[in-house]
CSV table of C-alpha atoms and ligand atoms in Angstrom, one decimal:
chain,number,residue,atom,x,y,z
A,85,MET,CA,4.6,-36.0,-28.8
A,86,ASP,CA,2.8,-35.8,-25.5
A,87,LEU,CA,2.8,-32.4,-24.0
A,88,SER,CA,0.7,-33.2,-20.9
A,89,PHE,CA,2.4,-33.6,-17.5
A,90,THR,CA,3.0,-37.2,-16.2
A,91,GLN,CA,1.4,-38.2,-12.9
A,92,ALA,CA,4.8,-37.6,-11.2
A,93,GLU,CA,5.0,-34.1,-12.6
A,94,GLN,CA,1.4,-33.4,-11.5
A,95,ASP,CA,2.3,-34.5,-8.0
A,96,PHE,CA,5.3,-32.3,-8.1
A,97,GLN,CA,3.1,-29.4,-9.2
A,98,GLN,CA,0.9,-29.9,-6.2
A,99,GLU,CA,3.9,-30.1,-3.9
A,100,VAL,CA,5.1,-26.7,-5.3
A,101,ARG,CA,1.6,-25.2,-4.9
A,102,ASP,CA,1.4,-26.4,-1.3
A,103,PHE,CA,4.9,-25.1,-0.5
A,104,LEU,CA,4.1,-21.6,-2.0
A,105,ALA,CA,0.8,-21.5,-0.1
A,106,THR,CA,2.5,-22.1,3.2
A,107,SER,CA,6.0,-20.6,2.8
A,108,LEU,CA,5.7,-17.5,0.6
A,109,PRO,CA,5.4,-14.5,2.9
A,110,HIS,CA,2.2,-12.5,2.2
A,111,ASP,CA,4.0,-9.1,2.3
A,112,LEU,CA,6.4,-10.3,-0.4
A,113,SER,CA,3.7,-11.6,-2.7
A,114,GLU,CA,1.7,-8.4,-2.2
A,115,LYS,CA,4.7,-6.3,-3.3
A,116,VAL,CA,5.1,-8.4,-6.4
A,117,ARG,CA,1.4,-8.5,-7.1
A,118,LEU,CA,1.1,-4.7,-7.0
A,119,ASN,CA,4.5,-4.1,-8.8
A,120,LYS,CA,6.1,-2.5,-5.8
A,121,ARG,CA,9.9,-2.4,-5.6
A,122,LEU,CA,11.8,-5.2,-4.0
A,123,GLY,CA,14.9,-4.4,-1.9
A,124,LYS,CA,17.9,-6.6,-1.3
A,125,ASP,CA,16.4,-7.8,2.0
A,126,ASP,CA,13.3,-9.0,0.1
A,127,TYR,CA,15.3,-11.0,-2.4
A,128,GLN,CA,17.5,-12.4,0.4
A,129,ARG,CA,14.6,-13.4,2.5
A,130,TRP,CA,13.0,-15.4,-0.3
A,131,HIS,CA,16.3,-17.0,-1.3
A,132,ALA,CA,16.8,-18.1,2.3
A,133,ILE,CA,13.3,-19.7,2.4
A,134,LEU,CA,14.0,-21.5,-0.9
A,135,ASN,CA,17.4,-22.6,0.3
A,136,ASP,CA,16.0,-24.1,3.5
A,137,LYS,CA,13.7,-26.2,1.3
A,138,GLY,CA,16.6,-27.2,-1.0
A,139,TRP,CA,14.9,-25.4,-4.0
A,140,LEU,CA,17.1,-22.3,-4.4
A,141,ALA,CA,19.3,-23.8,-7.1
A,142,PRO,CA,17.0,-25.9,-9.4
A,143,GLY,CA,19.6,-27.0,-11.9
A,144,TRP,CA,22.6,-27.7,-9.6
A,145,PRO,CA,23.5,-31.3,-8.8
A,146,VAL,CA,22.1,-32.4,-5.5
A,147,GLU,CA,25.6,-33.0,-4.0
A,148,HIS,CA,26.3,-29.3,-4.3
A,149,GLY,CA,23.0,-28.3,-2.6
A,150,GLY,CA,20.9,-28.0,-5.7
A,151,ALA,CA,17.5,-29.5,-6.4
A,152,GLY,CA,18.6,-31.5,-9.4
A,153,TRP,CA,15.3,-30.8,-11.2
A,154,SER,CA,14.5,-31.8,-14.8
A,155,PRO,CA,13.7,-29.0,-17.3
A,156,VAL,CA,10.0,-29.8,-16.9
A,157,GLN,CA,10.2,-29.5,-13.1
A,158,LYS,CA,12.0,-26.1,-13.4
A,159,HIS,CA,9.3,-25.0,-15.7
A,160,ILE,CA,6.5,-26.1,-13.3
A,161,PHE,CA,8.2,-24.3,-10.4
A,162,GLU,CA,8.7,-21.1,-12.4
A,163,ASP,CA,5.1,-21.1,-13.6
A,164,GLU,CA,3.6,-21.7,-10.1
A,165,ALA,CA,5.9,-19.2,-8.5
A,166,CYS,CA,4.8,-16.5,-10.9
A,167,LEU,CA,1.1,-17.3,-10.5
A,168,ALA,CA,1.6,-17.1,-6.7
A,169,HIS,CA,3.4,-13.7,-7.1
A,170,ALA,CA,6.7,-14.9,-5.7
A,171,PRO,CA,9.8,-12.7,-6.1
A,172,ARG,CA,12.0,-14.0,-8.9
A,173,THR,CA,15.2,-15.6,-7.8
A,174,VAL,CA,18.2,-13.4,-8.7
A,175,PRO,CA,20.0,-15.3,-11.4
A,176,PHE,CA,23.5,-14.0,-11.5
A,177,GLY,CA,25.1,-16.4,-9.0
A,178,ILE,CA,22.6,-19.3,-9.3
A,179,THR,CA,21.9,-19.8,-13.0
A,180,MET,CA,24.7,-17.9,-14.6
A,181,LEU,CA,28.0,-18.2,-12.7
A,182,ALA,CA,27.5,-21.5,-10.9
A,183,PRO,CA,27.1,-23.6,-14.1
A,184,VAL,CA,30.3,-22.0,-15.5
A,185,LEU,CA,32.2,-22.9,-12.3
A,186,LEU,CA,30.9,-26.4,-12.3
A,187,ALA,CA,31.9,-26.9,-15.9
A,188,PHE,CA,35.2,-25.0,-16.1
A,189,GLY,CA,36.2,-23.8,-12.6
A,190,THR,CA,38.7,-25.3,-10.2
A,191,GLU,CA,37.7,-27.6,-7.4
A,192,ALA,CA,38.7,-24.8,-5.0
A,193,GLN,CA,36.5,-22.2,-6.8
A,194,VAL,CA,33.5,-24.6,-6.7
A,195,ALA,CA,34.0,-25.4,-3.1
A,196,ARG,CA,34.4,-21.7,-2.1
A,197,TYR,CA,31.8,-20.0,-4.2
A,198,LEU,CA,28.8,-22.4,-4.5
A,199,PRO,CA,28.0,-22.5,-0.7
A,200,ARG,CA,28.3,-18.7,-0.5
A,201,ILE,CA,25.8,-18.3,-3.3
A,202,LEU,CA,23.3,-20.5,-1.5
A,203,SER,CA,23.8,-18.9,1.9
A,204,GLY,CA,23.4,-15.4,0.4
A,205,GLU,CA,26.9,-14.4,1.6
A,206,ASP,CA,27.8,-13.5,-2.0
A,207,TRP,CA,25.7,-11.5,-4.3
A,208,TRP,CA,27.1,-11.6,-7.8
A,209,CYS,CA,26.6,-9.3,-10.7
A,210,GLN,CA,27.4,-9.7,-14.4
A,211,GLY,CA,30.2,-7.6,-16.0
A,212,TYR,CA,29.8,-8.4,-19.7
A,213,SER,CA,28.5,-5.3,-21.5
A,214,GLU,CA,30.6,-2.2,-22.1
A,215,PRO,CA,29.9,1.1,-23.9
A,216,GLY,CA,30.4,0.0,-27.5
A,217,ALA,CA,30.3,-3.7,-26.6
A,218,GLY,CA,26.7,-4.9,-26.1
A,219,SER,CA,25.3,-6.7,-29.1
A,220,ASP,CA,28.9,-6.9,-30.4
A,221,LEU,CA,30.1,-8.2,-27.1
A,222,ALA,CA,33.4,-9.5,-28.4
A,223,SER,CA,34.6,-5.9,-29.0
A,224,LEU,CA,35.0,-5.5,-25.2
A,225,LYS,CA,38.0,-3.4,-24.2
A,226,THR,CA,38.4,-3.8,-20.4
A,227,ARG,CA,42.0,-4.9,-20.1
A,228,ALA,CA,43.6,-7.3,-17.6
A,229,VAL,CA,47.4,-7.5,-17.7
A,230,ARG,CA,49.3,-10.3,-15.8
A,231,ASP,CA,51.6,-8.9,-13.1
A,232,GLY,CA,53.2,-11.8,-11.1
A,233,ASP,CA,50.4,-13.6,-9.2
A,234,HIS,CA,47.8,-10.8,-10.0
A,235,TYR,CA,46.0,-9.3,-13.0
A,236,ILE,CA,45.8,-5.5,-13.2
A,237,VAL,CA,42.4,-4.6,-14.5
A,238,ASN,CA,41.4,-1.3,-16.2
A,239,GLY,CA,38.2,-0.4,-18.0
A,240,GLN,CA,34.5,0.0,-17.7
A,241,LYS,CA,31.4,-2.1,-17.6
A,242,THR,CA,27.9,-0.9,-18.0
A,243,TRP,CA,24.2,-1.9,-17.5
A,244,THR,CA,25.3,-4.0,-14.5
A,245,THR,CA,22.0,-5.1,-13.1
A,246,LEU,CA,21.6,-4.8,-9.3
A,247,GLY,CA,25.3,-4.2,-9.0
A,248,GLN,CA,24.6,-1.9,-6.1
A,249,HIS,CA,23.8,-5.0,-4.0
A,250,ALA,CA,26.7,-7.0,-5.2
A,251,ASN,CA,30.0,-7.8,-3.4
A,252,LYS,CA,31.3,-9.7,-6.4
A,253,ILE,CA,31.3,-9.3,-10.2
A,254,PHE,CA,32.2,-11.9,-12.9
A,255,CYS,CA,33.8,-10.1,-15.8
A,256,LEU,CA,34.9,-10.7,-19.3
A,257,VAL,CA,38.3,-9.0,-19.7
A,258,ARG,CA,40.7,-8.7,-22.6
A,259,THR,CA,44.0,-10.5,-21.8
A,260,ASP,CA,45.4,-10.6,-25.4
A,261,PRO,CA,44.8,-7.4,-27.4
A,262,ASP,CA,46.6,-8.8,-30.5
A,263,ALA,CA,44.5,-12.0,-30.9
A,264,LYS,CA,41.3,-12.2,-33.0
A,265,LYS,CA,38.6,-10.4,-30.9
A,266,GLN,CA,36.9,-13.6,-29.6
A,267,GLU,CA,40.2,-15.2,-28.8
A,268,GLY,CA,41.9,-12.8,-26.4
A,269,ILE,CA,39.2,-12.7,-23.7
A,270,SER,CA,39.3,-14.2,-20.2
A,271,PHE,CA,36.7,-14.8,-17.5
A,272,LEU,CA,37.7,-13.2,-14.1
A,273,LEU,CA,36.1,-13.1,-10.7
A,274,ILE,CA,36.5,-9.7,-8.9
A,275,ASP,CA,35.6,-8.5,-5.4
A,276,MET,CA,33.7,-5.3,-5.6
A,277,ASP,CA,35.4,-3.9,-2.6
A,278,THR,CA,38.9,-4.1,-4.2
A,279,PRO,CA,40.6,-0.7,-4.3
A,280,GLY,CA,40.0,0.9,-7.8
A,281,VAL,CA,36.5,-0.5,-8.3
A,282,THR,CA,33.8,2.3,-8.5
A,283,LEU,CA,30.1,1.9,-9.1
A,284,ARG,CA,27.8,4.6,-10.5
A,285,PRO,CA,24.1,4.1,-10.6
A,286,ILE,CA,22.1,4.7,-13.8
A,287,THR,CA,18.5,5.7,-13.2
A,288,LEU,CA,16.1,4.1,-15.6
A,289,ILE,CA,13.0,5.7,-17.1
A,290,ASP,CA,10.8,4.2,-14.3
A,291,GLY,CA,13.0,6.1,-11.7
A,292,GLN,CA,14.7,3.0,-10.5
A,293,PRO,CA,18.5,2.7,-10.1
A,294,GLU,CA,18.3,-0.9,-11.3
A,295,VAL,CA,21.5,-0.8,-13.4
A,296,ASN,CA,25.0,0.6,-13.0
A,297,GLU,CA,28.2,1.5,-14.5
A,298,VAL,CA,31.3,-0.1,-13.0
A,299,PHE,CA,34.8,1.4,-13.4
A,300,PHE,CA,38.1,-0.4,-12.9
A,301,ASP,CA,41.1,1.7,-12.2
A,302,ASP,CA,44.3,-0.4,-11.7
A,303,VAL,CA,42.4,-3.1,-9.8
A,304,ARG,CA,44.6,-5.9,-8.5
A,305,VAL,CA,42.9,-9.3,-8.9
A,306,PRO,CA,44.5,-12.5,-7.6
A,307,ALA,CA,45.4,-14.8,-10.6
A,308,GLU,CA,43.6,-17.6,-8.8
A,309,ASN,CA,40.3,-15.8,-9.7
A,310,LEU,CA,40.7,-16.6,-13.3
A,311,VAL,CA,38.1,-19.2,-14.4
A,312,GLY,CA,39.4,-21.9,-16.7
A,313,GLU,CA,42.2,-21.0,-19.1
A,314,GLU,CA,43.5,-17.5,-20.0
A,315,ASN,CA,42.1,-16.3,-23.4
A,316,LYS,CA,39.4,-19.0,-23.4
A,317,GLY,CA,36.8,-16.8,-21.8
A,318,TRP,CA,34.6,-16.5,-24.9
A,319,THR,CA,33.8,-20.2,-24.7
A,320,TYR,CA,32.7,-19.9,-21.0
A,321,ALA,CA,30.8,-16.7,-21.8
A,322,LYS,CA,28.8,-18.4,-24.5
A,323,TYR,CA,28.2,-21.4,-22.2
A,324,LEU,CA,26.8,-18.9,-19.6
A,325,LEU,CA,24.6,-17.3,-22.1
A,326,THR,CA,22.9,-20.6,-22.9
A,327,HIS,CA,22.0,-20.7,-19.1
A,328,GLU,CA,21.0,-17.1,-19.1
A,329,ARG,CA,18.5,-17.8,-21.8
A,330,THR,CA,16.6,-20.6,-20.0
A,331,ASN,CA,13.0,-19.6,-19.1
A,332,ILE,CA,13.4,-16.8,-21.7
A,333,ALA,CA,9.8,-17.3,-22.8
A,334,GLY,CA,8.6,-16.1,-19.3
A,335,VAL,CA,5.3,-18.1,-19.7
A,336,GLY,CA,4.7,-17.9,-16.0
A,337,PHE,CA,5.1,-14.2,-15.9
A,338,SER,CA,2.7,-13.8,-18.8
A,339,ASN,CA,0.1,-16.2,-17.3
A,340,ALA,CA,0.1,-14.1,-14.1
A,341,ALA,CA,-0.1,-10.8,-16.0
A,342,LEU,CA,-2.9,-12.1,-18.2
A,343,ALA,CA,-4.9,-13.2,-15.1
A,344,THR,CA,-4.4,-9.7,-13.7
A,345,VAL,CA,-5.5,-7.9,-16.9
A,346,LYS,CA,-8.6,-10.2,-17.1
A,347,ARG,CA,-9.5,-9.5,-13.5
A,348,VAL,CA,-9.1,-5.7,-14.0
A,349,ALA,CA,-11.1,-5.8,-17.2
A,350,SER,CA,-14.0,-7.5,-15.4
A,351,GLU,CA,-13.9,-5.0,-12.5
A,352,VAL,CA,-13.6,-1.7,-14.3
A,353,THR,CA,-16.5,-0.4,-16.4
A,354,SER,CA,-16.6,1.3,-19.8
A,355,GLY,CA,-19.9,2.8,-21.0
A,356,GLY,CA,-21.7,1.2,-18.0
A,357,LYS,CA,-20.5,-2.3,-18.8
A,358,PRO,CA,-17.4,-4.3,-17.7
A,359,LEU,CA,-14.5,-3.4,-19.9
A,360,ALA,CA,-14.1,-7.1,-20.8
A,361,GLN,CA,-17.3,-6.7,-22.8
A,362,ASN,CA,-15.9,-3.9,-24.9
A,363,PRO,CA,-15.4,-5.5,-28.4
A,364,PHE,CA,-12.1,-3.6,-29.1
A,365,PHE,CA,-10.6,-4.4,-25.7
A,366,ALA,CA,-11.9,-8.0,-25.8
A,367,ALA,CA,-10.3,-8.5,-29.3
A,368,ARG,CA,-6.9,-7.3,-28.2
A,369,LEU,CA,-7.1,-9.4,-25.1
A,370,ALA,CA,-8.1,-12.5,-27.1
A,371,GLN,CA,-5.2,-11.9,-29.5
A,372,VAL,CA,-2.6,-11.8,-26.8
A,373,GLU,CA,-4.1,-14.8,-25.0
A,374,ILE,CA,-4.0,-16.8,-28.3
A,375,ASP,CA,-0.3,-15.7,-28.8
A,376,LEU,CA,0.5,-16.8,-25.3
A,377,MET,CA,-1.2,-20.2,-25.7
A,378,ALA,CA,0.8,-20.8,-28.9
A,379,MET,CA,4.0,-19.7,-27.3
A,380,ALA,CA,3.4,-21.9,-24.2
A,381,THR,CA,2.9,-24.9,-26.5
A,382,THR,CA,6.1,-24.1,-28.3
A,383,ASN,CA,7.8,-23.8,-24.9
A,384,LEU,CA,6.5,-27.2,-23.9
A,385,ARG,CA,7.7,-28.7,-27.2
A,386,ILE,CA,11.2,-27.4,-26.6
A,387,LEU,CA,11.1,-28.6,-23.0
A,388,ALA,CA,10.2,-32.0,-24.2
A,389,ALA,CA,13.1,-31.9,-26.5
A,390,ALA,CA,15.4,-30.7,-23.7
A,391,GLU,CA,14.2,-33.6,-21.5
A,392,ALA,CA,15.1,-36.0,-24.3
A,393,GLY,CA,18.6,-34.5,-24.3
A,394,ARG,CA,18.4,-32.2,-27.2
A,395,ALA,CA,19.8,-28.7,-26.6
A,396,PRO,CA,17.5,-25.8,-27.8
A,397,GLY,CA,19.0,-24.0,-30.8
A,398,PRO,CA,17.4,-21.0,-32.5
A,399,GLU,CA,14.1,-21.9,-30.8
A,400,SER,CA,15.3,-20.0,-27.7
A,401,SER,CA,15.5,-16.9,-30.0
A,402,MET,CA,11.9,-17.5,-31.0
A,403,LEU,CA,10.9,-17.8,-27.4
A,404,LYS,CA,12.7,-14.7,-26.4
A,405,LEU,CA,11.1,-12.7,-29.2
A,406,LYS,CA,7.5,-13.9,-28.7
A,407,GLY,CA,7.8,-14.0,-24.9
A,408,THR,CA,9.0,-10.4,-24.6
A,409,ILE,CA,6.4,-9.0,-27.1
A,410,ILE,CA,3.6,-10.8,-25.2
A,411,ARG,CA,4.8,-9.5,-21.8
A,412,GLN,CA,5.1,-6.0,-23.1
A,413,GLU,CA,1.7,-6.1,-24.7
A,414,LEU,CA,0.2,-7.3,-21.4
A,415,THR,CA,1.7,-4.3,-19.5
A,416,SER,CA,0.2,-2.0,-22.2
A,417,LEU,CA,-3.2,-3.6,-22.0
A,418,LEU,CA,-3.2,-3.3,-18.2
A,419,ARG,CA,-2.6,0.4,-18.5
A,420,ARG,CA,-5.3,0.7,-21.1
A,421,ALA,CA,-7.7,-1.1,-18.8
A,422,LEU,CA,-6.9,1.1,-15.9
A,423,GLY,CA,-7.4,4.3,-17.9
A,424,PRO,CA,-6.2,7.7,-16.6
A,425,HIS,CA,-5.3,6.3,-13.1
A,426,ALA,CA,-2.5,4.4,-14.7
A,427,LEU,CA,-0.8,7.5,-16.1
A,428,PRO,CA,0.9,9.0,-13.0
A,429,HIS,CA,4.3,7.7,-11.9
A,430,GLN,CA,4.0,7.2,-8.1
A,431,PRO,CA,7.5,6.5,-6.7
A,432,ASP,CA,6.3,6.7,-3.0
A,433,PHE,CA,3.8,3.9,-3.6
A,434,LEU,CA,6.4,1.8,-5.3
A,435,ASP,CA,8.9,2.2,-2.4
A,436,GLY,CA,6.2,1.5,0.2
A,437,GLY,CA,6.5,5.0,1.8
A,438,ASP,CA,3.0,6.1,0.8
A,439,ASN,CA,-0.1,6.1,3.0
A,440,ALA,CA,-2.4,8.0,0.7
A,441,GLU,CA,-5.6,6.4,-0.5
A,442,THR,CA,-5.2,4.7,-3.9
A,443,LEU,CA,-7.1,6.4,-6.7
A,444,GLY,CA,-8.8,4.0,-9.0
A,445,HIS,CA,-8.0,0.3,-9.1
A,446,GLU,CA,-5.4,-1.2,-6.7
A,447,GLN,CA,-3.3,-2.1,-9.7
A,448,ALA,CA,-3.1,1.6,-10.9
A,449,PRO,CA,-0.3,3.1,-8.8
A,450,GLY,CA,2.3,0.5,-10.0
A,451,ALA,CA,1.2,0.3,-13.6
A,452,ALA,CA,3.2,3.1,-15.2
A,453,ALA,CA,6.5,2.2,-13.7
A,454,ASN,CA,6.0,-1.4,-14.6
A,455,TYR,CA,5.1,-0.6,-18.1
A,456,PHE,CA,8.2,1.5,-18.6
A,457,ASN,CA,10.4,-1.0,-16.8
A,458,MET,CA,9.3,-3.9,-19.0
A,459,ARG,CA,10.6,-2.1,-22.2
A,460,LYS,CA,14.0,-3.5,-21.1
A,461,LEU,CA,12.8,-7.0,-21.9
A,462,SER,CA,13.4,-6.6,-25.6
A,463,ILE,CA,16.9,-5.2,-25.1
A,464,PHE,CA,18.7,-7.3,-22.5
A,465,GLY,CA,19.8,-10.9,-22.8
A,466,GLY,CA,20.4,-10.2,-26.6
A,467,SER,CA,18.1,-7.5,-28.2
A,468,ASN,CA,15.1,-8.6,-30.2
A,469,GLU,CA,16.7,-7.3,-33.5
A,470,ILE,CA,19.6,-9.7,-32.9
A,471,GLN,CA,17.2,-12.5,-32.2
A,472,ARG,CA,15.3,-11.8,-35.4
A,473,THR,CA,18.6,-12.0,-37.3
A,474,ILE,CA,19.3,-15.4,-35.7
A,475,VAL,CA,15.9,-16.7,-36.6
A,476,ALA,CA,16.2,-15.4,-40.1
A,477,LYS,CA,19.6,-17.0,-40.6
A,478,SER,CA,19.1,-20.3,-38.8
A,479,VAL,CA,15.4,-21.1,-39.4
A,480,LEU,CA,14.5,-19.3,-42.6
A,481,GLY,CA,17.9,-19.8,-44.2
A,482,GLY,CA,20.0,-17.0,-45.6
B,601,FAD,C1,17.8,-3.2,-18.0
B,601,FAD,C2,19.1,-3.8,-18.6
B,601,FAD,C3,19.8,-4.7,-17.8
B,601,FAD,C4,21.0,-5.2,-18.3
B,601,FAD,N1,21.8,-6.0,-17.4
B,601,FAD,C5,23.1,-6.3,-17.8
B,601,FAD,C6,23.9,-7.0,-16.9
B,601,FAD,O1,23.6,-7.2,-15.7
B,601,FAD,N2,25.2,-7.3,-17.3
B,601,FAD,C7,25.6,-7.1,-18.5
B,601,FAD,O2,26.8,-7.4,-18.9
B,601,FAD,N3,24.8,-6.5,-19.5
B,601,FAD,C8,23.5,-6.1,-19.1
B,601,FAD,N4,22.7,-5.5,-20.0
B,601,FAD,C9,23.2,-5.1,-21.3
B,601,FAD,C10,22.5,-5.8,-22.5
B,601,FAD,O3,22.9,-7.1,-22.6
B,601,FAD,C11,22.7,-5.0,-23.7
B,601,FAD,O4,22.0,-3.7,-23.5
B,601,FAD,C12,22.3,-5.6,-25.0
B,601,FAD,O5,23.1,-6.7,-25.3
B,601,FAD,C13,22.3,-4.6,-26.2
B,601,FAD,O6,23.5,-4.0,-26.3
B,601,FAD,P1,23.7,-2.4,-26.4
B,601,FAD,O7,22.9,-1.8,-25.2
B,601,FAD,O8,25.1,-2.1,-26.4
B,601,FAD,O9,23.0,-1.9,-27.7
B,601,FAD,P2,23.7,-1.9,-29.2
B,601,FAD,O10,24.4,-3.2,-29.4
B,601,FAD,O11,24.4,-0.7,-29.3
B,601,FAD,O12,22.4,-1.9,-30.1
B,601,FAD,C14,21.6,-0.7,-30.2
B,601,FAD,C15,20.5,-1.1,-31.2
B,601,FAD,O13,21.0,-1.5,-32.5
B,601,FAD,C16,20.5,-2.8,-32.7
B,601,FAD,N5,21.6,-3.6,-33.4
B,601,FAD,C17,22.9,-3.7,-32.9
B,601,FAD,N6,23.6,-4.6,-33.8
B,601,FAD,C18,22.7,-5.0,-34.7
B,601,FAD,C19,22.7,-5.9,-35.8
B,601,FAD,N7,23.9,-6.5,-36.1
B,601,FAD,N8,21.6,-6.1,-36.5
B,601,FAD,C20,20.5,-5.5,-36.2
B,601,FAD,N9,20.3,-4.6,-35.2
B,601,FAD,C21,21.4,-4.4,-34.5
B,601,FAD,C22,20.2,-3.4,-31.4
B,601,FAD,O14,19.2,-4.5,-31.5
B,601,FAD,C23,19.6,-2.2,-30.7
B,601,FAD,O15,18.2,-2.0,-31.0
B,601,FAD,C24,21.5,-4.9,-19.6
B,601,FAD,C25,20.7,-4.1,-20.4
B,601,FAD,C26,19.5,-3.6,-19.9
B,601,FAD,C27,18.7,-2.7,-20.8
């Protein structure tokens, strides 16, 4: 198996580097580099730049405005974008909903929604989880009852990421309460401004209202907003999750974070020497770098298999597990390197409303919030305990 990039892939990598060097706005990359908060405008500005280049939707077919990239090209772009401190592209419309619509939606749904995702007119959020239905998602209770040419929706979703920016939500709803729990679920598209939809922010430990609760109280949804067939939503939900879990390893994020930790460790001193020369710190840094190299190789192996047409199976659980452990360890090491300056939580700095002089290293003010925020990685997209069970059952046997 050859894990090195072909000449064409290396040329593509150079093209991506050139594009990022000329088109990524400096103020945006500075925000990302220093772990400041990105607002809706920031994400939309970057989406528009990518869309102008034809690179906003890497996996979509070219005839729908996508880039039509291979898995390796997607990987190269993500890696380079992280190293250049580009904002992430918001996945809900682009990598989650669009593939479902292309596979199961009507022609009218594809024609209506895909261009609006690209233009930024629609910001989608994901209404899967409910109180009591996270890991055990099929237990969801939000009800949709057919009433003529509408569904009437009642219930509650939770942990809805960036729902405060969204004008649309794709939801799993129960349409047959008597069927086996996976069989009575449908996939419904709902306008957030429909009467009866209420959003309530949940403030996370880092002080950010990144997630929300969404309540549905007799919400009338046109029946044409059903995706695919009634009661077949679980199939579409699982299909979506395979797309949600692409790039789950986050190799690019970890490469960028590792470079930052190394730089900080060479710039701050401990006992009169650069921290990088402290044997305890150096050993911890070396261990995470080795883990990252091993995971990056596994990731390339899986990409090579995907390129050859083989769908990743339990390997994606291994990548999720290792990838999130490595990313969390890197945020922990960065705080260790920054010392006491990394302890205070500084919301004004994060929101850009601060003009006080930074105490300690430039990475210090954003470090605490980022450390806390990254605890989420081992919970969302399927918690690490669940991934361990999948690995135990599918790889180790049991
Ligand atoms: C920051 C963040 C953003 C999110 N964004 C979204 C979003 O946009 N849209 C959306 O729909 N959802 C979202 N989620 C929800 C996320 O998918 C769930 O939090 C996740 O699936 C876990 O479900 P839960 O929170 O209900 O925990 P639970 O399922 O109640 O689990 C609690 C604990 O028990 C463990 N556990 C549960 N079952 C088992 C088992 N069988 N074996 C071993 N251990 C088990 C879990 O691993 C976990 O540690 C988000 C979550 C977070 C934290």
